[in-house]
């Protein structure tokens, strides 16, 4: 079945440093979505990527969808303490499968 | 407007007890998903409805798990004869067609 792998599992950065998380699927995806889950909270939708090679930006966040539609990345420029949380990718094939997430901690 | 609501928020069950978890999706959302999230893990897909039709139940871990959405709105996830390994947060999400809007989850603890 469809597998969505995400790395790294954890990332600890100093405030102001950049952060990147990577998502890889064993199968071609119809689209990919990214979610953020704060400690104690529930996943909150950030963005959806649909097209091969698509790049979208939200302020300091840059999302990419690979040419083969099997991988994706989320890059945060100049992290802030408010970026703390776990970032999940979720790939749509026949259903929506989530990666294990990357837990980001930011040291002020 | 109102988001996705789930009840109860917390449930403690004795091993072997049956439980029922309720999800009230956002009004008008066609799709409804159930996920199981263990501590420190990503949400694991359980089942998916489009209106009242259960289109995919491949993620249900055993035949002790049963989900329904009889009128295409409220959904119930039922777990029979709960086991300790069923302890997790059960997340419900509804979707108009793209993004998933999650509820706060039900934290189930099986003693």
JSON list of C-alpha atoms in Angstrom, two decimals:
[
{"chain": "A", "resi": 1, "resn": "UNK", "atom": "CA", "xyz": [0.00, 0.00, 0.00]},
{"chain": "A", "resi": 2, "resn": "UNK", "atom": "CA", "xyz": [0.89, 3.64, -0.14]},
{"chain": "A", "resi": 3, "resn": "UNK", "atom": "CA", "xyz": [3.67, 4.72, 2.20]},
{"chain": "A", "resi": 4, "resn": "UNK", "atom": "CA", "xyz": [4.56, 8.31, 3.01]},
{"chain": "A", "resi": 5, "resn": "UNK", "atom": "CA", "xyz": [7.97, 8.72, 4.64]},
{"chain": "A", "resi": 6, "resn": "UNK", "atom": "CA", "xyz": [9.09, 11.92, 6.29]},
{"chain": "A", "resi": 7, "resn": "UNK", "atom": "CA", "xyz": [12.53, 13.04, 7.46]},
{"chain": "A", "resi": 8, "resn": "UNK", "atom": "CA", "xyz": [13.96, 14.11, 9.77]},
{"chain": "A", "resi": 9, "resn": "UNK", "atom": "CA", "xyz": [11.91, 12.89, 12.69]},
{"chain": "A", "resi": 10, "resn": "UNK", "atom": "CA", "xyz": [13.15, 15.69, 14.92]},
{"chain": "A", "resi": 11, "resn": "UNK", "atom": "CA", "xyz": [14.86, 19.01, 14.24]},
{"chain": "A", "resi": 12, "resn": "UNK", "atom": "CA", "xyz": [16.12, 21.45, 16.86]},
{"chain": "A", "resi": 13, "resn": "UNK", "atom": "CA", "xyz": [17.22, 24.86, 15.63]},
{"chain": "A", "resi": 14, "resn": "UNK", "atom": "CA", "xyz": [18.31, 28.18, 17.03]},
{"chain": "A", "resi": 15, "resn": "UNK", "atom": "CA", "xyz": [15.84, 30.97, 16.40]},
{"chain": "A", "resi": 16, "resn": "UNK", "atom": "CA", "xyz": [16.69, 32.60, 13.10]},
{"chain": "A", "resi": 17, "resn": "UNK", "atom": "CA", "xyz": [18.08, 29.44, 11.50]},
{"chain": "A", "resi": 18, "resn": "UNK", "atom": "CA", "xyz": [16.38, 27.79, 8.54]},
{"chain": "A", "resi": 19, "resn": "UNK", "atom": "CA", "xyz": [14.49, 24.48, 8.68]},
{"chain": "A", "resi": 20, "resn": "UNK", "atom": "CA", "xyz": [13.56, 21.92, 6.04]},
{"chain": "A", "resi": 21, "resn": "UNK", "atom": "CA", "xyz": [11.47, 18.75, 6.21]},
{"chain": "A", "resi": 22, "resn": "UNK", "atom": "CA", "xyz": [11.22, 16.23, 3.39]},
{"chain": "A", "resi": 23, "resn": "UNK", "atom": "CA", "xyz": [8.42, 13.91, 2.38]},
{"chain": "A", "resi": 24, "resn": "UNK", "atom": "CA", "xyz": [8.70, 10.89, 0.06]},
{"chain": "A", "resi": 25, "resn": "UNK", "atom": "CA", "xyz": [5.99, 8.61, -1.26]},
{"chain": "A", "resi": 26, "resn": "UNK", "atom": "CA", "xyz": [6.34, 5.10, -2.63]},
{"chain": "A", "resi": 27, "resn": "UNK", "atom": "CA", "xyz": [3.68, 5.90, -5.23]},
{"chain": "A", "resi": 28, "resn": "UNK", "atom": "CA", "xyz": [2.78, 8.86, -7.42]},
{"chain": "A", "resi": 29, "resn": "UNK", "atom": "CA", "xyz": [0.44, 11.21, -5.63]},
{"chain": "A", "resi": 30, "resn": "UNK", "atom": "CA", "xyz": [-2.56, 13.12, -6.95]},
{"chain": "A", "resi": 31, "resn": "UNK", "atom": "CA", "xyz": [-1.71, 15.92, -4.57]},
{"chain": "A", "resi": 32, "resn": "UNK", "atom": "CA", "xyz": [0.14, 16.55, -1.34]},
{"chain": "A", "resi": 33, "resn": "UNK", "atom": "CA", "xyz": [-0.93, 18.58, 1.66]},
{"chain": "A", "resi": 34, "resn": "UNK", "atom": "CA", "xyz": [1.02, 19.96, 4.59]},
{"chain": "A", "resi": 35, "resn": "UNK", "atom": "CA", "xyz": [-0.29, 20.32, 8.14]},
{"chain": "A", "resi": 36, "resn": "UNK", "atom": "CA", "xyz": [1.05, 21.77, 11.37]},
{"chain": "A", "resi": 37, "resn": "UNK", "atom": "CA", "xyz": [0.19, 20.36, 14.78]},
{"chain": "A", "resi": 38, "resn": "UNK", "atom": "CA", "xyz": [1.06, 22.36, 17.86]},
{"chain": "A", "resi": 39, "resn": "UNK", "atom": "CA", "xyz": [1.74, 20.45, 21.08]},
{"chain": "A", "resi": 40, "resn": "UNK", "atom": "CA", "xyz": [-1.58, 19.31, 22.51]},
{"chain": "A", "resi": 41, "resn": "UNK", "atom": "CA", "xyz": [-3.47, 20.44, 19.43]},
{"chain": "A", "resi": 42, "resn": "UNK", "atom": "CA", "xyz": [-4.82, 18.92, 16.26]},
{"chain": "A", "resi": 43, "resn": "UNK", "atom": "CA", "xyz": [-3.40, 19.11, 12.73]},
{"chain": "A", "resi": 44, "resn": "UNK", "atom": "CA", "xyz": [-4.14, 22.37, 10.95]},
{"chain": "A", "resi": 45, "resn": "UNK", "atom": "CA", "xyz": [-4.07, 22.62, 7.16]},
{"chain": "A", "resi": 46, "resn": "UNK", "atom": "CA", "xyz": [-1.29, 24.76, 5.69]},
{"chain": "A", "resi": 47, "resn": "UNK", "atom": "CA", "xyz": [-1.32, 24.19, 1.94]},
{"chain": "A", "resi": 48, "resn": "UNK", "atom": "CA", "xyz": [-2.07, 21.85, -0.94]},
{"chain": "A", "resi": 49, "resn": "UNK", "atom": "CA", "xyz": [0.20, 21.20, -3.93]},
{"chain": "A", "resi": 50, "resn": "UNK", "atom": "CA", "xyz": [-1.26, 19.62, -7.05]},
{"chain": "A", "resi": 51, "resn": "UNK", "atom": "CA", "xyz": [0.97, 20.24, -10.06]},
{"chain": "A", "resi": 52, "resn": "UNK", "atom": "CA", "xyz": [4.26, 18.57, -10.86]},
{"chain": "A", "resi": 53, "resn": "UNK", "atom": "CA", "xyz": [7.14, 20.87, -9.86]},
{"chain": "A", "resi": 54, "resn": "UNK", "atom": "CA", "xyz": [4.81, 23.29, -8.10]},
{"chain": "A", "resi": 55, "resn": "UNK", "atom": "CA", "xyz": [6.28, 25.80, -5.65]},
{"chain": "A", "resi": 56, "resn": "UNK", "atom": "CA", "xyz": [4.15, 27.84, -3.26]},
{"chain": "A", "resi": 57, "resn": "UNK", "atom": "CA", "xyz": [5.13, 30.38, -0.65]},
{"chain": "A", "resi": 58, "resn": "UNK", "atom": "CA", "xyz": [3.43, 31.54, 2.53]},
{"chain": "A", "resi": 59, "resn": "UNK", "atom": "CA", "xyz": [5.51, 34.31, 4.09]},
{"chain": "A", "resi": 60, "resn": "UNK", "atom": "CA", "xyz": [8.59, 32.48, 5.43]},
{"chain": "A", "resi": 61, "resn": "UNK", "atom": "CA", "xyz": [7.34, 29.03, 4.35]},
{"chain": "A", "resi": 62, "resn": "UNK", "atom": "CA", "xyz": [8.17, 27.55, 0.94]},
{"chain": "A", "resi": 63, "resn": "UNK", "atom": "CA", "xyz": [6.53, 24.35, -0.26]},
{"chain": "A", "resi": 64, "resn": "UNK", "atom": "CA", "xyz": [7.69, 22.28, -3.23]},
{"chain": "A", "resi": 65, "resn": "UNK", "atom": "CA", "xyz": [6.18, 19.32, -5.07]},
{"chain": "A", "resi": 66, "resn": "UNK", "atom": "CA", "xyz": [8.60, 17.14, -6.99]},
{"chain": "A", "resi": 67, "resn": "UNK", "atom": "CA", "xyz": [8.54, 16.68, -10.74]},
{"chain": "A", "resi": 68, "resn": "UNK", "atom": "CA", "xyz": [7.56, 13.03, -10.38]},
{"chain": "A", "resi": 69, "resn": "UNK", "atom": "CA", "xyz": [4.88, 13.92, -7.80]},
{"chain": "A", "resi": 70, "resn": "UNK", "atom": "CA", "xyz": [6.42, 11.49, -5.33]},
{"chain": "A", "resi": 71, "resn": "UNK", "atom": "CA", "xyz": [8.24, 13.89, -3.05]},
{"chain": "A", "resi": 72, "resn": "UNK", "atom": "CA", "xyz": [7.77, 17.25, -1.40]},
{"chain": "A", "resi": 73, "resn": "UNK", "atom": "CA", "xyz": [9.53, 19.62, 0.93]},
{"chain": "A", "resi": 74, "resn": "UNK", "atom": "CA", "xyz": [8.70, 22.39, 3.36]},
{"chain": "A", "resi": 75, "resn": "UNK", "atom": "CA", "xyz": [11.34, 25.03, 4.04]},
{"chain": "A", "resi": 76, "resn": "UNK", "atom": "CA", "xyz": [11.04, 27.67, 6.76]},
{"chain": "A", "resi": 77, "resn": "UNK", "atom": "CA", "xyz": [13.34, 30.67, 6.54]},
{"chain": "A", "resi": 78, "resn": "UNK", "atom": "CA", "xyz": [14.55, 32.36, 9.72]},
{"chain": "A", "resi": 79, "resn": "UNK", "atom": "CA", "xyz": [12.58, 30.27, 12.20]},
{"chain": "A", "resi": 80, "resn": "UNK", "atom": "CA", "xyz": [10.70, 31.89, 15.05]},
{"chain": "A", "resi": 81, "resn": "UNK", "atom": "CA", "xyz": [9.51, 30.40, 18.33]},
{"chain": "A", "resi": 82, "resn": "UNK", "atom": "CA", "xyz": [5.98, 30.46, 16.95]},
{"chain": "A", "resi": 83, "resn": "UNK", "atom": "CA", "xyz": [7.05, 27.87, 14.35]},
{"chain": "A", "resi": 84, "resn": "UNK", "atom": "CA", "xyz": [7.34, 25.20, 17.05]},
{"chain": "A", "resi": 85, "resn": "UNK", "atom": "CA", "xyz": [5.24, 22.11, 16.34]},
{"chain": "A", "resi": 86, "resn": "UNK", "atom": "CA", "xyz": [5.11, 18.98, 14.27]},
{"chain": "A", "resi": 87, "resn": "UNK", "atom": "CA", "xyz": [4.84, 19.33, 10.51]},
{"chain": "A", "resi": 88, "resn": "UNK", "atom": "CA", "xyz": [3.09, 16.55, 8.60]},
{"chain": "A", "resi": 89, "resn": "UNK", "atom": "CA", "xyz": [2.82, 15.88, 4.93]},
{"chain": "A", "resi": 90, "resn": "UNK", "atom": "CA", "xyz": [-0.20, 13.98, 3.69]},
{"chain": "A", "resi": 91, "resn": "UNK", "atom": "CA", "xyz": [-0.38, 12.37, 0.27]},
{"chain": "A", "resi": 92, "resn": "UNK", "atom": "CA", "xyz": [-3.55, 11.74, -1.67]},
{"chain": "A", "resi": 93, "resn": "UNK", "atom": "CA", "xyz": [-3.73, 8.63, -3.78]},
{"chain": "A", "resi": 94, "resn": "UNK", "atom": "CA", "xyz": [-6.98, 6.83, -3.11]},
{"chain": "A", "resi": 95, "resn": "UNK", "atom": "CA", "xyz": [-7.08, 8.12, 0.43]},
{"chain": "A", "resi": 96, "resn": "UNK", "atom": "CA", "xyz": [-5.14, 10.65, 2.50]},
{"chain": "A", "resi": 97, "resn": "UNK", "atom": "CA", "xyz": [-2.10, 9.09, 4.20]},
{"chain": "A", "resi": 98, "resn": "UNK", "atom": "CA", "xyz": [0.07, 11.06, 6.62]},
{"chain": "A", "resi": 99, "resn": "UNK", "atom": "CA", "xyz": [3.79, 10.90, 7.19]},
{"chain": "A", "resi": 100, "resn": "UNK", "atom": "CA", "xyz": [5.12, 10.43, 10.71]},
{"chain": "A", "resi": 101, "resn": "UNK", "atom": "CA", "xyz": [5.91, 14.13, 10.96]},
{"chain": "A", "resi": 102, "resn": "UNK", "atom": "CA", "xyz": [8.93, 16.27, 11.78]},
{"chain": "A", "resi": 103, "resn": "UNK", "atom": "CA", "xyz": [8.92, 17.76, 15.24]},
{"chain": "A", "resi": 104, "resn": "UNK", "atom": "CA", "xyz": [10.50, 21.22, 15.22]},
{"chain": "A", "resi": 105, "resn": "UNK", "atom": "CA", "xyz": [11.78, 22.86, 18.36]},
{"chain": "A", "resi": 106, "resn": "UNK", "atom": "CA", "xyz": [13.21, 26.39, 18.31]},
{"chain": "A", "resi": 107, "resn": "UNK", "atom": "CA", "xyz": [15.60, 27.73, 20.90]},
{"chain": "A", "resi": 108, "resn": "UNK", "atom": "CA", "xyz": [15.16, 31.46, 21.51]},
{"chain": "B", "resi": 1, "resn": "UNK", "atom": "CA", "xyz": [-18.49, 29.28, 11.95]},
{"chain": "B", "resi": 2, "resn": "UNK", "atom": "CA", "xyz": [-18.42, 26.11, 13.99]},
{"chain": "B", "resi": 3, "resn": "UNK", "atom": "CA", "xyz": [-15.60, 23.68, 13.34]},
{"chain": "B", "resi": 4, "resn": "UNK", "atom": "CA", "xyz": [-15.50, 19.94, 13.66]},
{"chain": "B", "resi": 5, "resn": "UNK", "atom": "CA", "xyz": [-16.52, 18.78, 17.10]},
{"chain": "B", "resi": 6, "resn": "UNK", "atom": "CA", "xyz": [-15.87, 15.45, 18.75]},
{"chain": "B", "resi": 7, "resn": "UNK", "atom": "CA", "xyz": [-17.23, 13.86, 21.89]},
{"chain": "B", "resi": 8, "resn": "UNK", "atom": "CA", "xyz": [-16.27, 12.79, 24.39]},
{"chain": "B", "resi": 9, "resn": "UNK", "atom": "CA", "xyz": [-12.94, 14.59, 24.53]},
{"chain": "B", "resi": 10, "resn": "UNK", "atom": "CA", "xyz": [-11.58, 12.01, 26.94]},
{"chain": "B", "resi": 11, "resn": "UNK", "atom": "CA", "xyz": [-12.67, 8.45, 27.51]},
{"chain": "B", "resi": 12, "resn": "UNK", "atom": "CA", "xyz": [-11.29, 5.91, 29.96]},
{"chain": "B", "resi": 13, "resn": "UNK", "atom": "CA", "xyz": [-12.43, 2.36, 29.33]},
{"chain": "B", "resi": 14, "resn": "UNK", "atom": "CA", "xyz": [-11.74, -0.91, 31.01]},
{"chain": "B", "resi": 15, "resn": "UNK", "atom": "CA", "xyz": [-10.29, -3.61, 28.80]},
{"chain": "B", "resi": 16, "resn": "UNK", "atom": "CA", "xyz": [-13.13, -5.46, 27.11]},
{"chain": "B", "resi": 17, "resn": "UNK", "atom": "CA", "xyz": [-15.56, -2.55, 27.28]},
{"chain": "B", "resi": 18, "resn": "UNK", "atom": "CA", "xyz": [-17.25, -1.17, 24.15]},
{"chain": "B", "resi": 19, "resn": "UNK", "atom": "CA", "xyz": [-16.87, 2.53, 23.31]},
{"chain": "B", "resi": 20, "resn": "UNK", "atom": "CA", "xyz": [-18.52, 4.91, 20.86]},
{"chain": "B", "resi": 21, "resn": "UNK", "atom": "CA", "xyz": [-16.84, 8.08, 19.64]},
{"chain": "B", "resi": 22, "resn": "UNK", "atom": "CA", "xyz": [-18.86, 10.80, 17.95]},
{"chain": "B", "resi": 23, "resn": "UNK", "atom": "CA", "xyz": [-17.87, 13.27, 15.27]},
{"chain": "B", "resi": 24, "resn": "UNK", "atom": "CA", "xyz": [-19.91, 16.29, 14.16]},
{"chain": "B", "resi": 25, "resn": "UNK", "atom": "CA", "xyz": [-18.39, 17.55, 10.91]},
{"chain": "B", "resi": 26, "resn": "UNK", "atom": "CA", "xyz": [-18.62, 21.02, 9.45]},
{"chain": "B", "resi": 27, "resn": "UNK", "atom": "CA", "xyz": [-22.04, 21.43, 7.89]},
{"chain": "B", "resi": 28, "resn": "UNK", "atom": "CA", "xyz": [-22.02, 20.71, 4.18]},
{"chain": "B", "resi": 29, "resn": "UNK", "atom": "CA", "xyz": [-18.71, 18.86, 4.12]},
{"chain": "B", "resi": 30, "resn": "UNK", "atom": "CA", "xyz": [-19.10, 15.80, 1.96]},
{"chain": "B", "resi": 31, "resn": "UNK", "atom": "CA", "xyz": [-16.04, 13.87, 3.06]},
{"chain": "B", "resi": 32, "resn": "UNK", "atom": "CA", "xyz": [-15.30, 12.58, 6.53]},
{"chain": "B", "resi": 33, "resn": "UNK", "atom": "CA", "xyz": [-12.18, 10.80, 7.72]},
{"chain": "B", "resi": 34, "resn": "UNK", "atom": "CA", "xyz": [-11.23, 8.98, 10.91]},
{"chain": "B", "resi": 35, "resn": "UNK", "atom": "CA", "xyz": [-7.61, 8.75, 12.00]},
{"chain": "B", "resi": 36, "resn": "UNK", "atom": "CA", "xyz": [-5.85, 7.17, 14.96]},
{"chain": "B", "resi": 37, "resn": "UNK", "atom": "CA", "xyz": [-2.88, 9.03, 16.39]},
{"chain": "B", "resi": 38, "resn": "UNK", "atom": "CA", "xyz": [-0.56, 7.40, 18.88]},
{"chain": "B", "resi": 39, "resn": "UNK", "atom": "CA", "xyz": [1.72, 9.57, 20.99]},
{"chain": "B", "resi": 40, "resn": "UNK", "atom": "CA", "xyz": [4.54, 11.02, 18.91]},
{"chain": "B", "resi": 41, "resn": "UNK", "atom": "CA", "xyz": [3.23, 9.52, 15.68]},
{"chain": "B", "resi": 42, "resn": "UNK", "atom": "CA", "xyz": [1.44, 10.82, 12.63]},
{"chain": "B", "resi": 43, "resn": "UNK", "atom": "CA", "xyz": [-2.28, 10.28, 12.12]},
{"chain": "B", "resi": 44, "resn": "UNK", "atom": "CA", "xyz": [-2.94, 6.75, 10.85]},
{"chain": "B", "resi": 45, "resn": "UNK", "atom": "CA", "xyz": [-5.81, 6.44, 8.39]},
{"chain": "B", "resi": 46, "resn": "UNK", "atom": "CA", "xyz": [-8.74, 4.36, 9.58]},
{"chain": "B", "resi": 47, "resn": "UNK", "atom": "CA", "xyz": [-11.68, 4.98, 7.28]},
{"chain": "B", "resi": 48, "resn": "UNK", "atom": "CA", "xyz": [-13.26, 7.46, 4.88]},
{"chain": "B", "resi": 49, "resn": "UNK", "atom": "CA", "xyz": [-16.85, 8.42, 4.03]},
{"chain": "B", "resi": 50, "resn": "UNK", "atom": "CA", "xyz": [-18.28, 10.37, 1.16]},
{"chain": "B", "resi": 51, "resn": "UNK", "atom": "CA", "xyz": [-21.70, 11.41, 2.34]},
{"chain": "B", "resi": 52, "resn": "UNK", "atom": "CA", "xyz": [-23.16, 8.25, 3.89]},
{"chain": "B", "resi": 53, "resn": "UNK", "atom": "CA", "xyz": [-21.08, 5.85, 1.82]},
{"chain": "B", "resi": 54, "resn": "UNK", "atom": "CA", "xyz": [-18.05, 4.30, 3.46]},
{"chain": "B", "resi": 55, "resn": "UNK", "atom": "CA", "xyz": [-15.64, 4.26, 0.52]},
{"chain": "B", "resi": 56, "resn": "UNK", "atom": "CA", "xyz": [-12.55, 2.97, 2.27]},
{"chain": "B", "resi": 57, "resn": "UNK", "atom": "CA", "xyz": [-12.21, 1.08, 5.52]},
{"chain": "B", "resi": 58, "resn": "UNK", "atom": "CA", "xyz": [-8.86, -0.48, 4.80]},
{"chain": "B", "resi": 59, "resn": "UNK", "atom": "CA", "xyz": [-7.22, 1.23, 7.77]},
{"chain": "B", "resi": 60, "resn": "UNK", "atom": "CA", "xyz": [-9.48, -0.26, 10.43]},
{"chain": "B", "resi": 61, "resn": "UNK", "atom": "CA", "xyz": [-7.12, -2.43, 12.50]},
{"chain": "B", "resi": 62, "resn": "UNK", "atom": "CA", "xyz": [-9.56, -5.24, 13.22]},
{"chain": "B", "resi": 63, "resn": "UNK", "atom": "CA", "xyz": [-13.19, -6.25, 13.01]},
{"chain": "B", "resi": 64, "resn": "UNK", "atom": "CA", "xyz": [-13.62, -4.77, 16.48]},
{"chain": "B", "resi": 65, "resn": "UNK", "atom": "CA", "xyz": [-13.63, -1.35, 14.82]},
{"chain": "B", "resi": 66, "resn": "UNK", "atom": "CA", "xyz": [-16.76, -0.16, 13.08]},
{"chain": "B", "resi": 67, "resn": "UNK", "atom": "CA", "xyz": [-17.69, 3.27, 11.71]},
{"chain": "B", "resi": 68, "resn": "UNK", "atom": "CA", "xyz": [-20.93, 4.63, 10.36]},
{"chain": "B", "resi": 69, "resn": "UNK", "atom": "CA", "xyz": [-22.35, 7.85, 8.97]},
{"chain": "B", "resi": 70, "resn": "UNK", "atom": "CA", "xyz": [-25.98, 6.92, 8.34]},
{"chain": "B", "resi": 71, "resn": "UNK", "atom": "CA", "xyz": [-27.31, 10.32, 7.22]},
{"chain": "B", "resi": 72, "resn": "UNK", "atom": "CA", "xyz": [-24.15, 11.69, 5.68]},
{"chain": "B", "resi": 73, "resn": "UNK", "atom": "CA", "xyz": [-23.46, 14.06, 8.56]},
{"chain": "B", "resi": 74, "resn": "UNK", "atom": "CA", "xyz": [-22.63, 12.87, 12.09]},
{"chain": "B", "resi": 75, "resn": "UNK", "atom": "CA", "xyz": [-20.33, 9.87, 12.27]},
{"chain": "B", "resi": 76, "resn": "UNK", "atom": "CA", "xyz": [-19.67, 7.36, 15.01]},
{"chain": "B", "resi": 77, "resn": "UNK", "atom": "CA", "xyz": [-16.61, 5.20, 15.46]},
{"chain": "B", "resi": 78, "resn": "UNK", "atom": "CA", "xyz": [-17.31, 2.18, 17.61]},
{"chain": "B", "resi": 79, "resn": "UNK", "atom": "CA", "xyz": [-14.69, -0.03, 19.16]},
{"chain": "B", "resi": 80, "resn": "UNK", "atom": "CA", "xyz": [-15.82, -3.31, 20.63]},
{"chain": "B", "resi": 81, "resn": "UNK", "atom": "CA", "xyz": [-14.00, -5.24, 23.35]},
{"chain": "B", "resi": 82, "resn": "UNK", "atom": "CA", "xyz": [-11.35, -2.54, 23.73]},
{"chain": "B", "resi": 83, "resn": "UNK", "atom": "CA", "xyz": [-7.73, -3.60, 24.17]},
{"chain": "B", "resi": 84, "resn": "UNK", "atom": "CA", "xyz": [-4.84, -1.65, 25.66]},
{"chain": "B", "resi": 85, "resn": "UNK", "atom": "CA", "xyz": [-3.31, -1.18, 22.21]},
{"chain": "B", "resi": 86, "resn": "UNK", "atom": "CA", "xyz": [-6.42, 0.80, 21.25]},
{"chain": "B", "resi": 87, "resn": "UNK", "atom": "CA", "xyz": [-5.27, 3.63, 23.53]},
{"chain": "B", "resi": 88, "resn": "UNK", "atom": "CA", "xyz": [-4.68, 6.65, 21.29]},
{"chain": "B", "resi": 89, "resn": "UNK", "atom": "CA", "xyz": [-6.20, 9.91, 20.17]},
{"chain": "B", "resi": 90, "resn": "UNK", "atom": "CA", "xyz": [-8.95, 9.37, 17.59]},
{"chain": "B", "resi": 91, "resn": "UNK", "atom": "CA", "xyz": [-9.17, 12.27, 15.17]},
{"chain": "B", "resi": 92, "resn": "UNK", "atom": "CA", "xyz": [-12.08, 13.05, 12.91]},
{"chain": "B", "resi": 93, "resn": "UNK", "atom": "CA", "xyz": [-11.68, 15.35, 9.92]},
{"chain": "B", "resi": 94, "resn": "UNK", "atom": "CA", "xyz": [-14.18, 16.67, 7.41]},
{"chain": "B", "resi": 95, "resn": "UNK", "atom": "CA", "xyz": [-13.46, 18.12, 4.03]},
{"chain": "B", "resi": 96, "resn": "UNK", "atom": "CA", "xyz": [-15.38, 20.05, 1.39]},
{"chain": "B", "resi": 97, "resn": "UNK", "atom": "CA", "xyz": [-13.07, 18.68, -1.30]},
{"chain": "B", "resi": 98, "resn": "UNK", "atom": "CA", "xyz": [-9.44, 19.56, -0.52]},
{"chain": "B", "resi": 99, "resn": "UNK", "atom": "CA", "xyz": [-8.20, 20.48, 2.94]},
{"chain": "B", "resi": 100, "resn": "UNK", "atom": "CA", "xyz": [-8.98, 18.34, 5.95]},
{"chain": "B", "resi": 101, "resn": "UNK", "atom": "CA", "xyz": [-10.45, 20.18, 8.91]},
{"chain": "B", "resi": 102, "resn": "UNK", "atom": "CA", "xyz": [-9.70, 18.26, 12.07]},
{"chain": "B", "resi": 103, "resn": "UNK", "atom": "CA", "xyz": [-11.65, 18.10, 15.27]},
{"chain": "B", "resi": 104, "resn": "UNK", "atom": "CA", "xyz": [-9.93, 18.24, 18.67]},
{"chain": "B", "resi": 105, "resn": "UNK", "atom": "CA", "xyz": [-9.88, 14.45, 18.93]},
{"chain": "B", "resi": 106, "resn": "UNK", "atom": "CA", "xyz": [-11.00, 11.96, 21.55]},
{"chain": "B", "resi": 107, "resn": "UNK", "atom": "CA", "xyz": [-8.26, 10.65, 23.81]},
{"chain": "B", "resi": 108, "resn": "UNK", "atom": "CA", "xyz": [-9.06, 7.02, 24.59]},
{"chain": "B", "resi": 109, "resn": "UNK", "atom": "CA", "xyz": [-7.26, 5.30, 27.43]},
{"chain": "B", "resi": 110, "resn": "UNK", "atom": "CA", "xyz": [-7.86, 1.60, 27.93]},
{"chain": "B", "resi": 111, "resn": "UNK", "atom": "CA", "xyz": [-6.89, 0.26, 31.33]}
]
